[in-house]
Coordinates of C-alpha atoms in Angstrom, one line a residue:
X1 CA 0.0 0.0 0.0
X2 CA 1.5 3.4 -0.9
X3 CA 2.5 5.8 1.9
X4 CA -0.3 8.1 3.1
X5 CA 0.8 11.8 3.3
X6 CA 0.3 13.3 6.7
X7 CA 1.0 17.0 6.0
X8 CA -2.0 18.7 4.5
X9 CA -1.9 20.8 1.3
X10 CA -3.9 24.0 1.2
X11 CA -4.4 25.4 -2.4
X12 CA -5.7 28.9 -3.2
X13 CA -8.3 28.9 -6.0
X14 CA -8.4 31.5 -8.7
X15 CA -8.5 32.0 -12.5
X16 CA -6.1 29.0 -13.1
X17 CA -8.5 26.6 -11.3
X18 CA -11.9 27.7 -12.5
X19 CA -12.1 25.0 -15.1
X20 CA -13.8 21.9 -13.7
X21 CA -11.2 19.5 -15.3
X22 CA -8.4 21.4 -13.4
X23 CA -10.4 21.3 -10.2
X24 CA -10.9 17.6 -10.5
X25 CA -7.2 17.1 -11.2
X26 CA -6.3 19.1 -8.0
X27 CA -8.5 16.9 -5.9
X28 CA -7.1 13.8 -7.5
X29 CA -3.5 15.1 -7.0
X30 CA -4.1 15.4 -3.2
X31 CA -5.4 18.8 -2.4
X32 CA -6.9 18.7 1.2
X33 CA -8.2 22.3 1.8
X34 CA -9.1 25.1 -0.6
X35 CA -8.3 28.7 0.3
X36 CA -10.8 31.3 -1.0
X37 CA -9.0 34.7 -1.0
X38 CA -11.5 37.4 -0.3
X39 CA -9.1 40.1 -1.5
X40 CA -10.4 39.2 -4.9
X41 CA -13.8 38.3 -6.4
X42 CA -17.5 38.8 -5.5
X43 CA -19.2 37.1 -2.6
X44 CA -21.5 35.0 -4.7
X45 CA -18.5 33.8 -6.8
X46 CA -16.9 32.5 -3.6
X47 CA -20.1 30.8 -2.4
X48 CA -20.6 29.1 -5.8
X49 CA -16.9 27.9 -5.7
X50 CA -17.2 26.4 -2.3
X51 CA -20.3 24.5 -3.4
X52 CA -18.5 23.3 -6.6
X53 CA -15.5 22.1 -4.5
X54 CA -17.7 20.2 -2.1
X55 CA -19.7 18.6 -4.9
X56 CA -16.6 17.5 -6.8
X57 CA -15.0 16.2 -3.6
X58 CA -18.1 14.0 -3.0
X59 CA -17.6 12.5 -6.5
X60 CA -14.1 11.5 -5.4
X61 CA -15.4 10.1 -2.1
X62 CA -13.3 12.8 -0.4
X63 CA -13.8 15.7 2.0
X64 CA -12.2 19.0 1.1
X65 CA -12.0 21.7 3.8
X66 CA -12.9 25.4 2.9
X67 CA -10.8 28.2 4.3
X68 CA -12.0 31.8 3.8
X69 CA -9.1 34.3 4.0
X70 CA -10.2 37.8 4.9
X71 CA -8.5 40.7 3.1
X72 CA -7.8 42.7 6.2
X73 CA -6.7 46.4 6.2
X74 CA -5.3 47.8 3.0
X75 CA -2.2 49.6 4.0
X76 CA -1.1 50.5 0.5
X77 CA 0.0 53.4 -1.6
X78 CA -2.4 54.8 -4.1
X79 CA -1.8 55.0 -7.9
X80 CA 0.5 56.9 -10.2
X81 CA -0.4 59.0 -13.2
X82 CA 1.7 56.8 -15.4
X83 CA 1.3 53.5 -13.5
X84 CA 4.7 53.7 -11.7
X85 CA 7.9 55.6 -11.1
X86 CA 11.6 54.8 -10.7
X87 CA 12.9 55.9 -7.3
X88 CA 16.6 56.6 -7.0
X89 CA 18.7 56.2 -3.9
X90 CA 18.8 59.3 -1.7
X91 CA 16.0 61.0 -3.6
X92 CA 13.3 62.9 -1.6
X93 CA 9.8 61.2 -1.8
X94 CA 6.5 62.1 -0.1
X95 CA 3.7 59.8 1.0
X96 CA 0.7 62.1 1.1
X97 CA -2.6 60.9 2.7
X98 CA -4.4 64.0 1.2
X99 CA -3.3 63.4 -2.3
X100 CA -5.8 62.2 -4.9
X101 CA -5.8 58.5 -5.5
X102 CA -4.3 58.6 -9.0
X103 CA -2.1 61.7 -8.8
X104 CA 1.3 60.0 -7.9
X105 CA 4.5 61.1 -9.7
X106 CA 8.2 61.0 -9.3
X107 CA 8.0 63.1 -6.1
X108 CA 4.9 61.9 -4.3
X109 CA 2.1 59.4 -4.1
X110 CA -1.2 59.0 -2.1
X111 CA -1.9 56.4 0.5
X112 CA -5.1 54.4 1.0
X113 CA -4.5 54.1 4.8
X114 CA -5.2 57.7 5.9
X115 CA -4.0 57.2 9.5
X116 CA -0.4 56.5 8.3
X117 CA 0.9 60.0 9.1
X118 CA -0.2 59.5 12.7
X119 CA 1.5 56.1 13.0
X120 CA 5.0 57.1 11.9
X121 CA 7.7 59.5 13.1
X122 CA 11.1 60.7 12.1
X123 CA 13.6 57.9 12.0
X124 CA 11.1 55.2 11.1
X125 CA 11.8 52.8 8.2
X126 CA 8.9 52.2 5.8
X127 CA 9.1 49.1 3.5
X128 CA 7.1 49.2 0.3
X129 CA 6.3 46.3 -2.1
X130 CA 7.4 43.5 0.3
X131 CA 10.6 45.4 1.2
X132 CA 11.8 46.0 -2.4
X133 CA 11.6 49.8 -1.8
X134 CA 12.9 51.2 1.5
X135 CA 12.1 54.8 2.7
X136 CA 13.5 56.5 5.7
X137 CA 11.1 59.0 7.4
X138 CA 12.7 62.4 7.8
X139 CA 9.7 64.4 9.0
X140 CA 5.9 64.3 9.2
X141 CA 4.0 67.5 8.2
X142 CA 0.2 67.3 8.5
X143 CA -0.9 64.6 6.1
X144 CA 2.5 64.4 4.4
X145 CA 5.3 61.9 5.3
X146 CA 8.6 63.2 3.9
X147 CA 11.1 60.4 3.2
X148 CA 14.5 59.8 1.8
X149 CA 14.9 56.8 -0.5
X150 CA 17.2 54.2 1.1
X151 CA 16.7 51.4 -1.5
X152 CA 15.2 52.5 -4.8
X153 CA 13.7 50.8 -7.8
X154 CA 10.5 50.6 -9.7
X155 CA 7.4 51.4 -7.6
X156 CA 4.0 50.7 -9.1
X157 CA 0.4 51.2 -8.2
X158 CA -1.2 49.9 -5.0
X159 CA 1.9 48.4 -3.4
X160 CA 1.8 47.5 0.3
X161 CA 3.4 49.5 3.1
X162 CA 5.0 48.0 6.2
X163 CA 6.7 49.8 9.1
X164 CA 9.9 48.0 10.1
X165 CA 9.2 46.6 13.6
X166 CA 5.5 46.9 13.2
X167 CA 3.3 49.4 15.0
X168 CA 0.7 50.5 12.4
X169 CA -2.7 50.9 14.1
X170 CA -5.0 49.7 11.4
X171 CA -7.8 47.6 12.8
X172 CA -7.6 43.9 11.8
X173 CA -11.3 43.8 10.7
X174 CA -12.5 46.3 8.2
X175 CA -16.1 47.0 7.2
X176 CA -15.5 44.8 4.2
X177 CA -14.2 42.0 6.4
X178 CA -17.3 42.2 8.6
X179 CA -19.5 41.8 5.5
X180 CA -17.3 39.0 4.2
X181 CA -17.6 37.1 7.5
X182 CA -21.4 36.9 6.8
X183 CA -20.5 35.4 3.4
X184 CA -18.2 32.9 5.1
X185 CA -21.1 31.9 7.5
X186 CA -23.5 31.6 4.6
X187 CA -21.2 29.0 2.8
X188 CA -20.5 27.3 6.2
X189 CA -16.7 27.8 5.8
X190 CA -14.7 25.3 7.8
X191 CA -12.1 27.9 8.7
X192 CA -11.9 31.7 8.7
X193 CA -8.4 33.3 8.5
X194 CA -8.1 36.7 10.1
X195 CA -5.5 39.0 8.4
X196 CA -3.2 41.2 10.4
X197 CA -4.5 40.5 13.9
X198 CA -2.6 42.5 16.6
X199 CA -4.0 40.8 19.7
X200 CA -6.4 38.1 20.9
X201 CA -9.2 40.6 20.9
X202 CA -9.2 40.7 17.1
X203 CA -9.7 36.9 17.1
X204 CA -12.5 37.1 19.7
X205 CA -14.3 39.7 17.7
X206 CA -14.0 37.7 14.5
X207 CA -15.4 34.7 16.3
X208 CA -18.3 36.6 17.7
X209 CA -19.2 38.0 14.3
X210 CA -19.0 34.6 12.7
X211 CA -21.1 33.0 15.4
X212 CA -23.7 35.8 15.2
X213 CA -24.0 35.2 11.5
X214 CA -24.6 31.5 12.0
X215 CA -21.1 30.3 11.1
X216 CA -19.4 27.5 13.0
X217 CA -15.9 27.4 11.5
X218 CA -12.6 27.6 13.3
X219 CA -10.6 30.8 13.4
X220 CA -7.1 30.9 12.0
X221 CA -4.9 33.8 13.1
X222 CA -2.6 35.0 10.3
X223 CA 0.7 35.9 12.0
X224 CA 2.0 38.7 9.9
X225 CA 2.4 41.7 12.3
X226 CA 5.3 42.1 14.7
X227 CA 2.8 43.0 17.4
X228 CA 1.1 39.6 17.1
X229 CA 4.3 37.9 18.3
X230 CA 4.1 39.9 21.5
X231 CA 0.6 38.5 22.2
X232 CA 1.1 35.1 20.6
X233 CA 0.1 32.9 23.6
X234 CA -3.2 34.7 23.9
X235 CA -3.8 34.7 20.2
X236 CA -3.1 30.9 20.1
X237 CA -5.5 30.4 23.0
X238 CA -8.2 32.4 21.3
X239 CA -7.9 30.6 17.9
X240 CA -8.0 27.1 16.5
X241 CA -4.7 27.7 14.8
X242 CA -2.3 30.1 13.2
X243 CA -1.0 30.7 9.7
X244 CA 2.7 31.6 9.5
X245 CA 2.3 34.3 6.8
X246 CA 5.9 34.9 6.0
X247 CA 5.4 37.8 3.5
X248 CA 4.4 40.7 5.7
X249 CA 5.9 39.2 8.8
X250 CA 9.3 38.9 7.0
X251 CA 9.1 42.5 5.9
X252 CA 8.4 43.7 9.4
X253 CA 10.8 41.4 11.3
X254 CA 13.5 41.0 8.6
X255 CA 14.1 38.0 6.5
X256 CA 16.9 36.5 8.6
X257 CA 14.6 36.4 11.6
X258 CA 11.9 34.3 9.8
X259 CA 13.4 30.7 10.1
X260 CA 13.6 30.7 13.9
X261 CA 10.3 32.5 14.2
X262 CA 8.6 29.8 12.0
X263 CA 10.1 27.0 14.1
X264 CA 9.1 28.6 17.4
X265 CA 5.5 29.4 16.2
X266 CA 5.0 25.8 15.0
X267 CA 6.4 24.3 18.2
X268 CA 4.4 26.6 20.5
X269 CA 1.2 25.9 18.5
X270 CA 1.7 22.1 18.8
X271 CA 2.3 22.4 22.5
X272 CA -1.0 24.3 22.9
X273 CA -2.9 21.8 20.7
X274 CA -3.4 24.3 17.9
X275 CA -3.0 24.0 14.2
X276 CA -0.4 25.6 12.0
X277 CA -0.4 26.5 8.3
X278 CA 3.0 27.5 6.7
X279 CA 2.4 29.9 3.9
X280 CA 3.9 32.4 1.3
X281 CA 6.2 31.7 -1.6
X282 CA 6.6 28.0 -0.8
X283 CA 6.7 27.0 -4.5
X284 CA 6.5 30.4 -6.2
X285 CA 8.8 29.7 -9.1
X286 CA 6.2 27.1 -10.2
X287 CA 3.8 29.9 -11.2
X288 CA 6.0 30.0 -14.3
X289 CA 8.0 26.8 -14.3
X290 CA 6.9 23.1 -14.2
X291 CA 9.4 22.1 -11.5
X292 CA 10.4 23.7 -8.2
X293 CA 13.8 25.2 -7.3
X294 CA 15.9 23.2 -4.9
X295 CA 15.5 26.0 -2.4
X296 CA 11.7 25.6 -2.5
X297 CA 12.1 21.8 -2.0
X298 CA 14.1 22.5 1.1
X299 CA 11.6 25.1 2.3
X300 CA 8.6 22.7 2.1
X301 CA 10.6 19.8 3.6
X302 CA 11.8 22.0 6.5
X303 CA 8.2 23.1 7.3
X304 CA 7.2 19.4 7.4
X305 CA 10.2 18.6 9.7
X306 CA 9.2 21.6 11.9
X307 CA 5.8 19.8 12.4
X308 CA 3.5 22.1 10.5
X309 CA 0.0 20.7 9.9
X310 CA -0.3 22.2 6.4
X311 CA 1.7 23.9 3.7
X312 CA -0.1 26.4 1.6
X313 CA 0.0 27.4 -2.1
X314 CA -1.1 30.9 -3.2
X315 CA -0.4 32.2 -6.7
X316 CA 1.0 28.8 -7.6
X317 CA -2.5 27.4 -7.9
X318 CA -4.5 30.6 -8.2
X319 CA -2.9 32.1 -11.2
X320 CA 0.0 29.8 -12.1
X321 CA 0.6 27.8 -15.3
X322 CA 1.0 24.5 -13.5
X323 CA -1.5 24.2 -10.7
X324 CA -1.7 20.4 -10.8
X325 CA 2.0 19.9 -11.1
X326 CA 2.7 22.0 -8.1
X327 CA 0.3 19.9 -6.0
X328 CA 2.0 16.8 -7.2
X329 CA 5.4 18.2 -6.4
X330 CA 4.4 19.3 -2.9
X331 CA 2.9 15.9 -2.3
X332 CA 6.2 14.2 -3.2
X333 CA 8.3 16.5 -1.1
X334 CA 6.0 16.1 2.0
X335 CA 6.0 12.3 1.7
X336 CA 9.7 12.1 1.5
X337 CA 10.3 14.4 4.4
X338 CA 7.8 12.5 6.5
X339 CA 10.0 9.4 6.3
X340 CA 12.6 11.0 8.6
X341 CA 12.6 9.2 11.9
X342 CA 12.9 12.3 14.0
X343 CA 9.4 13.4 13.1
X344 CA 7.9 10.0 13.7
X345 CA 8.6 9.9 17.5
X346 CA 7.5 12.2 20.2
X347 CA 7.8 13.1 23.9
X348 CA 4.9 15.6 23.6
X349 CA 3.2 16.0 27.0
X350 CA 4.9 12.8 28.3
X351 CA 5.3 14.5 31.7
X352 CA 1.9 16.4 31.7
X353 CA -1.2 15.9 33.8
X354 CA -4.5 15.8 31.9
X355 CA -7.6 17.6 33.0
X356 CA -10.0 15.7 30.8
X357 CA -10.8 12.0 30.4
X358 CA -11.1 12.2 26.7
X359 CA -7.8 14.0 26.4
X360 CA -6.1 11.3 28.5
X361 CA -7.6 8.6 26.3
X362 CA -6.3 10.3 23.2
X363 CA -2.8 10.6 24.7
X364 CA -2.9 7.0 25.9
X365 CA -3.9 5.8 22.4
X366 CA -0.9 7.6 20.8
X367 CA 1.6 6.4 23.5
X368 CA 0.4 2.9 22.9
X369 CA 0.5 3.2 19.2
X370 CA 4.0 4.5 19.2
X371 CA 5.2 1.6 21.4
X372 CA 3.3 -1.2 19.7
X373 CA 3.1 -2.3 16.0
X374 CA -0.2 -0.5 15.4
X375 CA -1.2 0.0 11.8
X376 CA -4.1 2.5 12.3
X377 CA -6.1 4.3 14.9
X378 CA -9.9 4.6 14.5
X379 CA -11.2 7.5 16.6
X380 CA -15.0 7.6 16.7
X381 CA -15.7 11.3 17.2
X382 CA -18.5 13.8 17.4
X383 CA -16.5 17.1 17.6
X384 CA -13.0 16.1 16.3
X385 CA -11.3 16.9 19.6
X386 CA -9.7 13.4 20.1
X387 CA -8.2 13.3 16.6
X388 CA -6.8 16.8 17.2
X389 CA -5.0 15.8 20.4
X390 CA -3.8 12.6 18.8
X391 CA -2.4 14.6 15.8
X392 CA -0.2 16.7 18.1
X393 CA 1.9 13.5 18.8
X394 CA 4.6 12.9 16.1
X395 CA 3.9 9.5 14.6
X396 CA 3.8 7.7 11.3
X397 CA 0.5 6.0 12.2
X398 CA -2.6 7.1 10.4
X399 CA -5.5 8.4 12.5
X400 CA -9.0 8.0 11.0
X401 CA -11.7 10.3 12.4
X402 CA -14.9 8.2 12.1
X403 CA -17.7 10.7 12.4
X404 CA -21.4 11.0 11.4
X405 CA -21.0 14.8 11.0
X406 CA -20.0 16.4 7.7
X407 CA -18.8 19.5 9.5
X408 CA -16.4 17.5 11.7
X409 CA -15.2 15.5 8.7
X410 CA -14.4 18.8 6.9
X411 CA -12.7 20.3 9.9
X412 CA -10.2 17.5 10.4
X413 CA -9.0 17.8 6.8
X414 CA -6.5 20.4 8.2
X415 CA -5.2 18.1 11.0
X416 CA -1.8 16.6 10.4
X417 CA -2.0 12.8 10.0
X418 CA -5.9 12.7 10.4
X419 CA -8.2 11.4 7.7
X420 CA -12.0 11.9 7.8
X421 CA -14.3 8.9 7.4
X422 CA -18.1 9.2 7.2
X423 CA -19.3 6.7 9.8
X424 CA -23.0 6.8 10.9
X425 CA -23.8 5.1 14.2
X426 CA -27.2 3.4 14.0
X427 CA -27.1 1.2 17.1
X428 CA -25.3 1.0 20.5
X429 CA -23.8 -2.5 20.4
X430 CA -20.0 -2.2 21.1
X431 CA -19.1 -5.5 19.4
X432 CA -21.0 -4.5 16.2
X433 CA -19.5 -1.0 16.2
X434 CA -15.9 -2.2 16.5
X435 CA -16.5 -4.7 13.7
X436 CA -18.0 -2.0 11.5
X437 CA -15.1 0.3 12.2
X438 CA -12.5 -2.4 11.3
X439 CA -14.5 -3.3 8.2
X440 CA -14.4 0.4 7.1
X441 CA -10.6 0.5 7.4
X442 CA -10.4 -2.8 5.5
X443 CA -12.6 -1.5 2.8
X444 CA -10.1 1.4 2.4
X445 CA -7.2 -1.0 2.2
X446 CA -5.7 0.4 5.4
X447 CA -5.5 -2.9 7.4
X448 CA -5.6 -6.6 6.8
X449 CA -6.0 -9.7 9.0
X450 CA -3.5 -9.8 11.8
X451 CA -2.9 -6.1 11.9
X452 CA -3.3 -4.3 15.2
X453 CA -5.8 -1.4 15.4
X454 CA -6.6 1.0 18.3
X455 CA -10.2 2.1 18.6
X456 CA -11.3 5.0 20.8
X457 CA -14.9 5.8 21.6
X458 CA -17.4 7.1 24.1
X459 CA -21.0 7.9 24.7
X460 CA -23.3 8.4 21.7
X461 CA -23.8 12.0 20.5
X462 CA -22.1 13.5 23.5
X463 CA -19.1 15.7 22.7
X464 CA -16.1 15.2 24.9
X465 CA -17.2 11.8 26.2
X466 CA -14.5 9.6 24.8
X467 CA -13.6 7.2 27.7
X468 CA -12.7 3.9 26.1
X469 CA -9.6 2.6 24.3
X470 CA -9.6 -0.8 22.8
X471 CA -6.7 -2.7 21.1
X472 CA -7.9 -5.2 18.6
X473 CA -6.3 -7.6 16.1
X474 CA -8.0 -7.6 12.7
X475 CA -9.7 -11.0 12.2
X476 CA -9.8 -11.7 16.0
X477 CA -12.3 -9.0 17.1
X478 CA -13.8 -10.1 20.5
X479 CA -15.4 -7.9 23.1
X480 CA -17.2 -8.6 26.4
X481 CA -20.7 -7.1 26.8
X482 CA -20.6 -3.6 28.2
X483 CA -22.9 -0.6 28.7
X484 CA -22.9 2.7 26.9
X485 CA -22.9 3.9 23.4
X486 CA -20.1 4.5 21.0
X487 CA -19.0 7.9 19.7
X488 CA -17.3 10.9 21.1

């Protein structure tokens, strides 16, 4: 049986993937979650795309998660009369919040973020176009920020602005974002990614708005501001997971600081039982080329070795020429990296006390699996909590989340090493349930006679009730009569 990839692949949809044949090919190639980028496109277009993805996934007997990515505040320059200008080193250049949107020239340009003059001061460094242009602030006069060009080059319309070290006061959730959250709720998005959060309060607000609109998806905090690192524990506590968004974060923190920050964020998230998505320029050369660079291969593999739950593609699948090839390449790289022994063993929480019975069962299952020749784990689950806890333990053993709930099945598509299985419980007999669970794994070609399987379960339709772990040998399934139902 071929190896089963544990690290999940998130693919951004766009013009390159609007064709149904391409979408089918992405699913067949191994795409686990789609990202709908709300910086582009109309609300109804996104709703229709989410429905198409789910319908096509069903045709493949798969579940594909849907992640809605909010645009966040637009901290950008405005436009130039001629579409762009060439800035030379040491030249004087003005960012003018009062200038008309399309009046930029060689000496000045407007800014969409009107509070920028209040957020900066003499001596600050402003980084435009992902750091390609560097401006040093010399003085602020009214709505004008007078700068000296430190690093010049071609500056074109609508490029982003970052302040080195962070500190811009723009709210994480704009009026557009608040409207888009209602769209995310309408499509029952599985995850909502919040752009540029500064603190846990931004995450709490997004959750309240999503719940008020009828949405039940998890919240992913995109870590792309320096300030977010100062409140990272609280942000992790408030969210279901984080996205290591290396573009803006790298601009604000400096590119050399990114590798250790990525490792620390992934490690901390795993310790706190939260998800991680590693994003930005992972395979960017494949927008134009059919094979990745060696540096990109190493980048993806290192994220896998760091323990990320998912790796994300942006322009590579949204607008690139080879959207299917890039999924196939990422799949190969992840599979190879996952063979390394150091990421198949774990001491995670080995010395911890557990506050909940279901959490203790999940940890016991993984400890047992890693010390016994177990081929698979079947976790009967209502909410997906037990598979999440299990997935925090490094292991090469597949975890199958057997659930009757479509929402739970879609949610676990982002969990490292967890695979959703539709499993409807129609009775309460433990022997029959165990037999059906094993038969489902056999049907999928996961186990055969003589293989050892761990089953976890609890009381029917009660979230957080997992209280049983059973070790069975396929073909020798025997269980004494017991009380209770079976599900988490």
